[in-house]
Amino acid sequence: MRDLSRSVDGPCGRVSTFVLAGLAAVMLALPAALWLARPDANLSATDRLASEIGCQCGTCPNRPIATCGCGFADSMLTELQTKVEAGMSDKAIMASFIAKYGPTARIKPEGSGLDFAAWLAPMLLLLVGGVAVAAFISHWHERADDLPAASGVPAPTADPSTGVTPVEAVADEKTAEERHYRQIVERELDELGD
Amino acid sequence: MIQFGHICLVLAFAMAGYTVAAALLGVRKQEAGLVQSARNALYATSALIALASGSLVYLLITDQFRVRYVAENSRTEMPLVYKASALWGGMAGSLLLWTLLLCLFSSIACWQNRRRHAALMPYVYATCMGTAAFFIAVQLFAADPFETLPFTPVDGRGLNPLLQNPAMAIHPPNLYLGYVGFTIPFAFALAALASGRLDTSWLHATRRWTILSWFFLSAGITLGAQWAYVELGWGGFWGWDPVENASLMPWLVGTAYLHSVMIEEKKQMLKIWNMLLIIATFSLCVFGTFLTRSGIVSSVHAFTVSSLGPMFAGYLAVMLSISLGLVALRLPELRSRHRLESVLSRESSFLFNNLVLVAACFAVLWGTMFPVITEFLRGVRITVGPPFFNRVNVPILLLLLLLTGIGPLIAWRRASWPSLRRAFALPAGFAALTAAALLLVGVTDLAALMAFGLSAFVTGTISQEFWRGTRARSASTHERWYRALAGLTWRNKRRYGGYVIHMGIVCMAIGIAGSSVFQQEVTATVTPGQTFDIGGYRMQYTNLQSFVSSGVEVVSAPLIAFRHGVAQFRMSPQRHFHPPPNNDNPTTEVAIWSNLRHDLYVVLTAWGAEDNSATFKAFLNPLVKWIWIGGMVLLLGTVICMIPDPRPDNAVVKNY
């Protein structure tokens, strides 16, 4: 893994890197949200719409008529099949259900307008949050370089050329592999509790 | 008994209020007597609430229908166990149970820590009893369980027949135990903030309470899913309904807290983040109750129909203001000098795990509240149902599964690429083989391939950890492998119990992926003797039967299942017509035949009296049993984590 803190010289450079990464995350959230909102291309029109129209019987709210199984959902399913067989487009069918049952007939937000916010917000949080976490990790790692042995438990020093600690170097010898693992287990158990 | 219960509630309210006042005054004036008096008042509040609850149970089992709650939730013919469980069948009783559990937990936690954490305890008393006072106030002013009717009905309405199910009888108390349990770490967190004792002592004091709460919340969620699967008859176990979402949200944030708190215990890092997580977990527990009880999800206008919504909103606002205000006040002391020795460390993986869990919680919260938000902003509700929740959460949860596998193999503090390559080679190979095998047998669904591949990866990492640990211990102690395995787990219950929990999650992931992606469904109308096929089974309908059982009119349509031409088993899907006043809709009694590979799930949807025909909806749900097995494994792992450590020096982390 490339050490992000070393990617650009100086704190200003690092901040710029993360600001750019943040912007990239925002830009990436848009296509990610659009991808999530996409219609399911693998399904037939009836199955696709049946998974996006909610049962309106009043006792099983928001359950897709495709899986609801109550008598009312079955009648809505028949209604849907009739419309699909009549050659109506997906949009026209959805509009007819909304006109008949109200806006709650659609249980999957669209990929546009205010509906799109439903898909976008979780992706924004995840991607921008990912960049923020990476920035924190990088920043805290930089501090550790300034002040080594922070926790009071001396950490094994890694060989700068290979990134391998002495303990790991021992482990590289196949005959000592078990000893190496035991050392790690024992060290973690005894020094770190769990 | 009615007046007695009501008087107990009134006295408990006064006593809880006194506890808050005495505890805060005692700590301000440094008067030990006042603090002790507050503690005694806390115990008295608990006793009074126990008496009030006992009164309501007595009223329920003795059919005192003059009490509105009894008339609405019980009836003479109900079995005794369901009469008693009607305590949580309605809103007022649920709130009383919430308060009872809160008082019991508070009493135990306060008794345990009264000397060890004396400086924190006044604030703990105040927080616990402040919460209890709020819930008692809701009962006294908005949902009185002892309210009487102007007349005495001959019989009650009875518990909703759908709720008369063993899983449903124990599911709500488990959820409440989880919700209420998180009050204890929350109260200690507020106490640490208020007292300025921000070391890790409050974390150690509440570690087992947190795990215990998580245990009950997990059990409650699993039981709820099982109830939905067995009772609702739509072939699934999770419908992303607001009540289900309300229980999942604190579980997700609570899980994040359980992980990140380990970093604070070891390195005194993330103090602010952990405070925010425990505040969020507790707030979501209360918010869940608000969400389901205020009516806000059905319509933003329903919020003001009863006083319950504004009361909960007010309490949440006050509680959040106090908690976040205290965090802001203590910000300079909470800021610790965060240091990570390596970018590649378990700490880093835990941070990403926290992000993913919080993002999953946010997606659920956002989807649940989106109709309310859009109604408020635009006057039109944009409904958000399972297609949204599944689409958004599947990638997030797959990411979480990946981190579940990665986390345990990265060492605390520092890891390196060579060591990681060694640790990940076998699990990654196992995952690739699994995915390749699935591709070969014709599985092309990307989400399913990823779910099974990642499940194999996590199984590989955990098995490798147990195998290497056992081998190393066996080599050093010369024990047999099973003794070495037991010794290894016993010596570090939290670590290996955690791995068992992860295995439970893997089992659940396998079950969820299998049943969601490979579900087969058939609807068939047949006359006696005719057959229909589902997933390799030939189902032969025998005849329509109608009979009365315990006052319930039953319509049954038995089937014989054949496989390869040989009769295997019988199934009897039924519809139940309950006597008035629960005769609005017949309930579905699903017939389920289950093994480790799949469930055959048959619902009787309609029938014709003239030709005795029957219409069935049959599902073949692959791997569902693994969800329930996973739930049990997860609970077993949690129990392992909770077993007290016999070695005192191992109970507290050394750098504390």
JSON list of C-alpha atoms in Angstrom, two decimals, chain A residues 76 89 133 170 175 181:
[
{"chain": "A", "resi": 76, "resn": "MET", "atom": "CA", "xyz": [-52.14, -5.70, -8.50]},
{"chain": "A", "resi": 89, "resn": "SER", "atom": "CA", "xyz": [-43.89, 1.39, -21.40]},
{"chain": "A", "resi": 133, "resn": "VAL", "atom": "CA", "xyz": [-10.59, 8.17, 7.41]},
{"chain": "A", "resi": 170, "resn": "VAL", "atom": "CA", "xyz": [12.86, -14.76, 11.47]},
{"chain": "A", "resi": 175, "resn": "THR", "atom": "CA", "xyz": [11.89, -23.78, 9.66]},
{"chain": "A", "resi": 181, "resn": "TYR", "atom": "CA", "xyz": [3.67, -17.31, 14.87]}
]
